[in-house]
Amino acid sequence: MMDITRKLEILADAAKYDASCASSGAARKDSRGSAGVGSTGGMGICHSYTPDGRCVSLMKVLMTNACLYDCHYCINRRSSNVTRARFTPDEVVQLTLDFYKRNYIEGLFLSSGIIRSADHTMELVIEVARKLREVHQFRGYIHLKTIPEASQELIALAGRYADRISINVELPSQQSLNTLAPEKNLARTEEAMGHIRGKIDERHAEKRKPDAPKPPPFATGQSTQMLVGADASTDAVILGCADKLYTSHRLRRVYYSAFSPIPEPSSILPLKAPPLIREHRLYQADWLLRFYDFKVEEIASAADPNLDLALDPKLSWALRNRATFPVDVNKAPRELLLRIPGLGVRNVERILGARRYTRLRLADLVRLRLQMKKLLPFITAADHHPAKLGLDSDSLRARFLPPPEQLEINFDAPPKPATSDFLSVRSGEL
Amino acid sequence: MRTLVIEPEYEAWRAAARQLLAQGVSPEEVLWTDDRQEASLFVGEAPPDTTAVPGDSAIKVSAAFMDLARSVAAHTDARRWGMLYRVLWRLTRGAERHLLAMATDRDVRQLQDWSKAVGRDIHKMHAFVRFRLVGTDAATGREQFVAWFEPEHRIVRLATPFFEKRFAGMDWSILTPYECAHWDGTRLHFTAGVSRSSAPDEDALDDLWRTYYRNIFNPARVKISAMQSEMPKKYWKNLPEASLIAGLIAESTGRVQGMLETEERAAKPAPNNAYLKSLHAMNQREAAAPNQESDPA
């Protein structure tokens, strides 16, 4: 009989390749007036960070890492020789409560290898959530991974207990799935996402009617994850898939996870360096789609389907579309301000607020702590008109490139984006 | 020139500021300080008379400014009271009612910076407080927890309502060097600060938590600067998991090397499982007729 420490080792290790850790966007609830603990509804909180730069927000574990499927990017596939373990529902419940009460975590992210059948696996996962909510009055965050082939009744039940549910797309085309994840099917995944969206919408719509009976509770959002670098999909294909999921199924988030070396590699998918910069650029592009009104074709077109690894996608777009610039920060509409490299959503709002009362000069922009070097060629201000020559010049791109040695992709010392890049990924500021 | 000693909290500043504003005292005429020692160096005037406040009702400022002031008040910078009063003066007597929309204004920017620092400190307190189980109340059966935290600013009262909502079902105390907060299931109350030695160092669950932390870390994607920008070293001494960081980084290269040197495994044939068989059959049907709606039944 394996002890709880050994199980946690195996089942946390098995869960680490899921990038999602969001604990925001839940309905507001808290423990006041109950004998339990837990609250959600505010900003998500990252309770720790590991040296891979990822936050620890939810306790992310698998129910079991035994799995019938054979997804070749996955350490838990049936062909892997990894040690298998299995939690009982009570063990996960106890760990969640113990960790939560010590303020180590925001809640639970529970997924599982698929054993016996999709429905059987979902039942195990749901049982944990049910006990937490109904037996222990747990009001913290619960994210449940669901299986597209599970029955709709079970997905509805999962959504009843969870704040967020998700199904991973993993790869953006069925062709790639056929080779690397032969049990998975993109059409069925999207169909299940469509049902989930229907349930989320239903709940929101009925909430607006004052006299209607209260709809059954359901998760407030769904998300997914795509692996980057395991197959040959271009960034245009990946972003196209993400955009489709955002628009047709209204996903809260699409996570991009660079395929990184795993123990127990498969002969069908040789290990290589994780494309971390590419992952980072995809997140930036994703932000441009969601918050900056960019279209996929503007960022990654059929003719030029991959993001420039050396420059952020907004700057890259600006350099390809120089005729749009310079933009007058005192007059341009919001949508044009959002296109200026180095200007994030928050600072666009600040500029719009301030310019109602004053003509903005460079000193004003400096006080907003904008990245002036990046900004200057692309804007005009009351006391600044960039040299037209500068904007046309071929040297403009070179000016923004990082020093050449950082471009080498060296597995022993992966290139590191600047700290400001990481911060911008989190805040959504570009 | 008058010198005002503000007990370092928002309500005291607000009362004094309201008085001064009503009396038409301009910001240049007031020296604000947190510190009684320092104040005694100046020739202080009598504190303002709080009984009669002419024109009090005429002073109206936005809720946004009050929120900003409440947050800035928790900052430790001694200049905050004067700056808050100056901005209040400009908003009211200075007829710059739109001032808060001017993020480009020096004074506004300074207040926003202070407020942001306080907000971050509160957020980090919510994240990095670690409760330790110290016992169970014999009468109520409630578990009792104690945490130690060292905030940078005076945020205990601003940060603790969050803990009240989240941990209503347990008794807890959060101890800090300048003020402590206590919850017993019915009442949140505050006492004076204590020293580090008053709080327990460990919890029986810390080892299991470290087990989790060690295993959720992915050695193939080390990004130390990303970790440190969000979890600066100053917090590490009170985080049970932080003792693992150096070792995890040191081992990571060797662990990845080991993965790269592992012999690749061939795919195993599918086991005899009814569900898997039905799944494969479904996939084959869909591959043969990719345009039809999939039918999971």
Short mmCIF file of C-alpha atoms in Angstrom, two decimals, chain B:
data_model
loop_
_atom_site.label_atom_id
_atom_site.label_comp_id
_atom_site.label_asym_id
_atom_site.label_seq_id
_atom_site.Cartn_x
_atom_site.Cartn_y
_atom_site.Cartn_z
CA MET B 1 2.94 77.05 9.65
CA ARG B 2 1.19 74.40 11.69
CA THR B 3 2.41 70.89 12.43
CA LEU B 4 -0.05 68.02 12.63
CA VAL B 5 0.81 64.66 14.10
CA ILE B 6 -1.30 62.02 12.42
CA GLU B 7 -1.76 58.76 14.23
CA PRO B 8 -0.93 56.62 11.27
CA GLU B 9 -4.34 55.86 10.03
CA TYR B 10 -6.74 57.11 7.46
CA GLU B 11 -9.55 58.27 9.76
CA ALA B 12 -7.25 60.61 11.67
CA TRP B 13 -6.00 62.17 8.47
CA ARG B 14 -9.51 62.56 7.11
CA ALA B 15 -10.75 64.32 10.21
CA ALA B 16 -7.82 66.72 10.20
CA ALA B 17 -8.01 67.33 6.45
CA ARG B 18 -11.72 68.09 6.58
CA GLN B 19 -11.08 70.62 9.33
CA LEU B 20 -8.22 72.33 7.52
CA LEU B 21 -10.12 72.45 4.27
CA ALA B 22 -13.12 74.02 5.95
CA GLN B 23 -10.84 76.64 7.47
CA GLY B 24 -9.26 77.33 4.11
CA VAL B 25 -5.76 76.34 5.24
CA SER B 26 -3.64 75.89 2.11
CA PRO B 27 -1.33 72.86 1.70
CA GLU B 28 1.78 75.08 1.96
CA GLU B 29 0.78 76.09 5.48
CA VAL B 30 0.72 72.56 6.92
CA LEU B 31 3.44 70.16 7.86
CA TRP B 32 2.16 66.64 8.35
CA THR B 33 4.05 64.00 10.24
CA ASP B 34 3.67 60.48 11.60
CA ASP B 35 6.24 60.99 14.21
CA ARG B 36 5.73 62.66 17.58
CA GLN B 37 9.48 62.96 18.18
CA GLU B 38 9.98 64.84 14.96
CA ALA B 39 6.94 66.96 15.59
CA SER B 40 8.30 68.20 18.88
CA LEU B 41 11.15 69.86 17.02
CA PHE B 42 8.68 72.27 15.50
CA VAL B 43 6.68 74.86 17.25
CA GLY B 44 3.39 73.05 17.10
CA GLU B 45 0.09 74.75 17.15
CA ALA B 46 -2.85 73.49 19.09
CA PRO B 47 -4.66 70.73 17.24
CA PRO B 48 -7.60 71.99 15.25
CA ASP B 49 -10.82 72.52 17.15
CA THR B 50 -13.12 69.76 16.03
CA THR B 51 -16.30 71.12 17.53
CA ALA B 52 -17.28 73.62 14.89
CA VAL B 53 -16.58 72.96 11.27
CA PRO B 54 -17.94 75.74 9.11
CA GLY B 55 -18.98 74.70 5.62
CA ASP B 56 -18.28 71.04 6.28
CA SER B 57 -21.21 69.95 4.18
CA ALA B 58 -19.84 71.85 1.20
CA ILE B 59 -16.80 69.55 0.95
CA LYS B 60 -17.54 66.83 -1.53
CA VAL B 61 -14.99 64.55 -3.10
CA SER B 62 -15.46 61.45 -5.15
CA ALA B 63 -15.56 57.96 -3.71
CA ALA B 64 -12.60 57.22 -5.98
CA PHE B 65 -10.50 59.75 -4.08
CA MET B 66 -11.59 58.37 -0.70
CA ASP B 67 -10.60 54.86 -1.80
CA LEU B 68 -7.28 56.14 -3.06
CA ALA B 69 -6.69 58.01 0.20
CA ARG B 70 -7.56 55.00 2.32
CA SER B 71 -5.05 52.92 0.46
CA VAL B 72 -2.30 55.59 0.37
CA ALA B 73 -2.75 56.10 4.11
CA ALA B 74 -1.40 52.59 4.69
CA HIS B 75 1.87 53.42 2.94
CA THR B 76 4.93 54.06 5.09
CA ASP B 77 6.20 57.11 3.19
CA ALA B 78 6.04 60.09 5.57
CA ARG B 79 5.12 62.47 2.72
CA ARG B 80 1.77 60.81 2.06
CA TRP B 81 -0.39 62.94 4.38
CA GLY B 82 0.86 66.18 2.85
CA MET B 83 0.46 64.86 -0.67
CA LEU B 84 -3.06 63.62 0.04
CA TYR B 85 -4.01 67.01 1.42
CA ARG B 86 -2.50 68.81 -1.55
CA VAL B 87 -4.49 66.69 -4.00
CA LEU B 88 -7.62 67.10 -1.88
CA TRP B 89 -7.05 70.87 -1.93
CA ARG B 90 -6.57 70.90 -5.69
CA LEU B 91 -9.72 68.79 -6.19
CA THR B 92 -11.84 71.13 -4.10
CA ARG B 93 -10.44 74.60 -3.49
CA GLY B 94 -8.25 74.42 -6.56
CA ALA B 95 -11.24 73.68 -8.76
CA GLU B 96 -9.41 70.82 -10.50
CA ARG B 97 -12.29 68.40 -10.17
CA HIS B 98 -11.03 66.25 -13.00
CA LEU B 99 -7.60 65.88 -11.42
CA LEU B 100 -7.80 62.12 -10.78
CA ALA B 101 -8.33 61.51 -14.49
CA MET B 102 -4.90 63.06 -15.05
CA ALA B 103 -2.59 60.11 -14.63
CA THR B 104 0.07 62.37 -16.11
CA ASP B 105 -0.04 64.75 -13.13
CA ARG B 106 2.92 64.42 -10.79
CA ASP B 107 0.89 64.43 -7.57
CA VAL B 108 -1.73 62.01 -8.89
CA ARG B 109 0.95 59.73 -10.22
CA GLN B 110 2.67 59.72 -6.85
CA LEU B 111 -0.55 58.81 -5.03
CA GLN B 112 -1.26 56.08 -7.56
CA ASP B 113 2.24 54.67 -7.13
CA TRP B 114 1.82 54.54 -3.37
CA SER B 115 -1.61 53.00 -3.70
CA LYS B 116 -0.26 50.41 -6.09
CA ALA B 117 2.55 49.50 -3.69
CA VAL B 118 0.01 49.08 -0.89
CA GLY B 119 -2.24 47.00 -3.15
CA ARG B 120 0.64 44.75 -4.07
CA ASP B 121 1.59 44.34 -0.42
CA ILE B 122 -1.99 43.34 0.42
CA HIS B 123 -2.06 40.91 -2.47
CA LYS B 124 1.22 39.34 -1.37
CA MET B 125 -0.09 39.03 2.18
CA HIS B 126 -3.14 37.18 0.86
CA ALA B 127 -0.79 34.91 -1.07
CA PHE B 128 2.08 34.28 1.31
CA VAL B 129 0.53 34.06 4.77
CA ARG B 130 1.05 30.47 5.95
CA PHE B 131 -1.21 29.25 8.73
CA ARG B 132 0.12 26.74 11.23
CA LEU B 133 -2.25 24.51 13.19
CA VAL B 134 -1.72 25.07 16.92
CA GLY B 135 -4.65 23.20 18.44
CA THR B 136 -8.38 22.68 18.63
CA ASP B 137 -10.68 24.66 20.87
CA ALA B 138 -11.98 22.16 23.45
CA ALA B 139 -15.32 23.94 23.80
CA THR B 140 -16.17 24.70 20.17
CA GLY B 141 -14.16 22.00 18.40
CA ARG B 142 -12.81 24.65 16.02
CA GLU B 143 -9.29 24.28 14.69
CA GLN B 144 -6.95 27.09 15.66
CA PHE B 145 -4.28 28.47 13.35
CA VAL B 146 -1.53 31.06 13.73
CA ALA B 147 0.45 32.76 10.96
CA TRP B 148 3.39 35.14 10.93
CA PHE B 149 3.74 37.78 8.22
CA GLU B 150 5.96 40.83 7.69
CA PRO B 151 4.13 43.36 5.53
CA GLU B 152 6.00 46.31 4.10
CA HIS B 153 3.17 48.76 4.79
CA ARG B 154 0.50 49.19 7.45
CA ILE B 155 -1.98 46.92 5.72
CA VAL B 156 -3.25 44.53 8.39
CA ARG B 157 -6.68 46.14 8.65
CA LEU B 158 -7.04 46.47 4.90
CA ALA B 159 -5.91 42.89 4.21
CA THR B 160 -7.71 40.92 6.90
CA PRO B 161 -11.37 41.11 5.80
CA PHE B 162 -10.30 38.74 3.03
CA PHE B 163 -9.16 36.16 5.59
CA GLU B 164 -12.38 36.56 7.53
CA LYS B 165 -14.40 35.66 4.45
CA ARG B 166 -12.14 32.85 3.40
CA PHE B 167 -11.45 31.19 6.74
CA ALA B 168 -14.69 31.81 8.63
CA GLY B 169 -14.87 28.17 9.77
CA MET B 170 -11.60 28.16 11.68
CA ASP B 171 -10.07 30.31 14.41
CA TRP B 172 -6.97 32.17 13.34
CA SER B 173 -4.48 34.86 14.25
CA ILE B 174 -2.15 36.64 11.88
CA LEU B 175 0.79 38.11 13.74
CA THR B 176 2.91 40.92 12.35
CA PRO B 177 5.57 43.18 13.87
CA TYR B 178 3.23 46.18 14.15
CA GLU B 179 -0.30 44.81 14.49
CA CYS B 180 -2.01 41.43 14.88
CA ALA B 181 -5.43 40.31 13.66
CA HIS B 182 -7.58 37.63 15.34
CA TRP B 183 -10.73 35.82 14.25
CA ASP B 184 -12.78 33.59 16.57
CA GLY B 185 -15.76 32.86 14.38
CA THR B 186 -17.74 35.90 15.40
CA ARG B 187 -15.41 38.86 15.70
CA LEU B 188 -12.35 40.21 13.93
CA HIS B 189 -10.19 42.20 16.31
CA PHE B 190 -6.74 43.72 16.43
CA THR B 191 -3.94 43.84 18.98
CA ALA B 192 -0.46 45.34 19.10
CA GLY B 193 2.42 43.88 17.12
CA VAL B 194 4.59 41.06 18.45
CA SER B 195 7.96 39.53 17.65
CA ARG B 196 8.63 36.61 15.33
CA SER B 197 9.17 34.25 18.25
CA SER B 198 5.48 34.45 19.18
CA ALA B 199 4.50 32.44 16.09
CA PRO B 200 5.11 28.74 15.48
CA ASP B 201 7.78 27.89 12.95
CA GLU B 202 6.31 24.77 11.44
CA ASP B 203 3.24 22.80 10.66
CA ALA B 204 2.91 19.05 10.34
CA LEU B 205 1.65 19.53 6.77
CA ASP B 206 4.67 21.54 5.62
CA ASP B 207 6.50 18.39 4.49
CA LEU B 208 3.57 17.26 2.35
CA TRP B 209 3.34 20.76 0.89
CA ARG B 210 7.03 20.66 0.01
CA THR B 211 6.44 17.27 -1.63
CA TYR B 212 3.81 18.89 -3.80
CA TYR B 213 6.01 21.91 -4.62
CA ARG B 214 8.96 19.71 -5.57
CA ASN B 215 6.88 17.57 -7.90
CA ILE B 216 4.84 20.26 -9.62
CA PHE B 217 8.07 21.99 -10.70
CA ASN B 218 9.09 21.27 -14.30
CA PRO B 219 12.90 21.10 -14.55
CA ALA B 220 12.78 21.37 -18.35
CA ARG B 221 11.66 25.00 -18.29
CA VAL B 222 13.63 26.87 -15.67
CA LYS B 223 12.77 30.60 -15.55
CA ILE B 224 14.23 31.91 -12.34
CA SER B 225 13.71 35.61 -13.04
CA ALA B 226 10.00 35.03 -13.65
CA MET B 227 9.74 33.33 -10.28
CA GLN B 228 11.62 36.06 -8.45
CA SER B 229 9.74 38.96 -9.97
CA GLU B 230 6.54 37.59 -8.43
CA MET B 231 7.99 36.00 -5.31
CA PRO B 232 10.91 38.25 -4.26
CA LYS B 233 13.51 36.78 -1.95
CA LYS B 234 12.39 38.93 0.98
CA TYR B 235 9.38 36.64 1.39
CA TRP B 236 11.31 33.41 1.28
CA LYS B 237 12.23 33.21 4.94
CA ASN B 238 8.59 32.75 5.92
CA LEU B 239 7.63 30.32 3.14
CA PRO B 240 8.12 26.65 4.03
CA GLU B 241 8.61 25.66 0.38
CA ALA B 242 11.33 28.22 -0.35
CA SER B 243 14.04 26.04 1.21
CA LEU B 244 13.72 23.74 -1.82
CA ILE B 245 14.38 26.37 -4.48
CA ALA B 246 18.18 26.23 -4.65
CA GLY B 247 18.25 22.44 -4.84
CA LEU B 248 15.56 22.25 -7.54
CA ILE B 249 17.48 24.70 -9.71
CA ALA B 250 20.78 22.89 -9.16
CA GLU B 251 19.33 19.49 -10.12
CA SER B 252 17.31 20.63 -13.11
CA THR B 253 19.99 20.35 -15.81
CA GLY B 254 20.92 16.83 -14.74
CA ARG B 255 17.28 15.76 -14.62
CA VAL B 256 16.62 17.00 -18.15
CA GLN B 257 19.82 15.37 -19.37
CA GLY B 258 18.54 12.13 -17.89
CA MET B 259 15.27 12.45 -19.85
CA LEU B 260 17.15 13.12 -23.07
CA GLU B 261 19.29 10.05 -22.51
CA THR B 262 16.36 7.77 -21.73
CA GLU B 263 15.71 5.21 -24.40
CA GLU B 264 12.51 6.01 -26.27
CA ARG B 265 9.67 3.60 -25.70
CA ALA B 266 7.72 1.97 -28.48
CA ALA B 267 3.93 2.17 -28.42
CA LYS B 268 2.17 -0.69 -26.67
CA PRO B 269 -0.84 -2.33 -28.29
CA ALA B 270 -4.23 -1.31 -26.94
CA PRO B 271 -5.44 -3.40 -23.99
CA ASN B 272 -8.64 -5.37 -24.18
CA ASN B 273 -11.10 -2.73 -22.99
CA ALA B 274 -14.64 -2.32 -24.22
CA TYR B 275 -14.68 1.47 -23.94
CA LEU B 276 -11.41 1.83 -25.84
CA LYS B 277 -12.68 -0.45 -28.58
CA SER B 278 -15.84 1.60 -28.99
CA LEU B 279 -13.75 4.79 -29.07
CA HIS B 280 -11.50 3.43 -31.81
CA ALA B 281 -14.52 2.29 -33.80
CA MET B 282 -16.07 5.75 -33.46
CA ASN B 283 -12.84 7.40 -34.59
CA GLN B 284 -12.66 5.15 -37.64
CA ARG B 285 -16.22 5.98 -38.61
CA GLU B 286 -15.48 9.66 -38.30
CA ALA B 287 -12.28 9.38 -40.31
CA ALA B 288 -14.27 7.66 -43.05
CA ALA B 289 -16.99 10.31 -43.04
CA PRO B 290 -15.28 13.42 -41.63
CA ASN B 291 -18.04 15.83 -42.62
CA GLN B 292 -20.83 14.18 -40.72
CA GLU B 293 -21.79 15.29 -37.27
CA SER B 294 -20.12 13.03 -34.74
CA ASP B 295 -22.45 10.94 -32.68
CA PRO B 296 -20.97 10.00 -29.33
CA ALA B 297 -23.78 7.52 -28.65
#
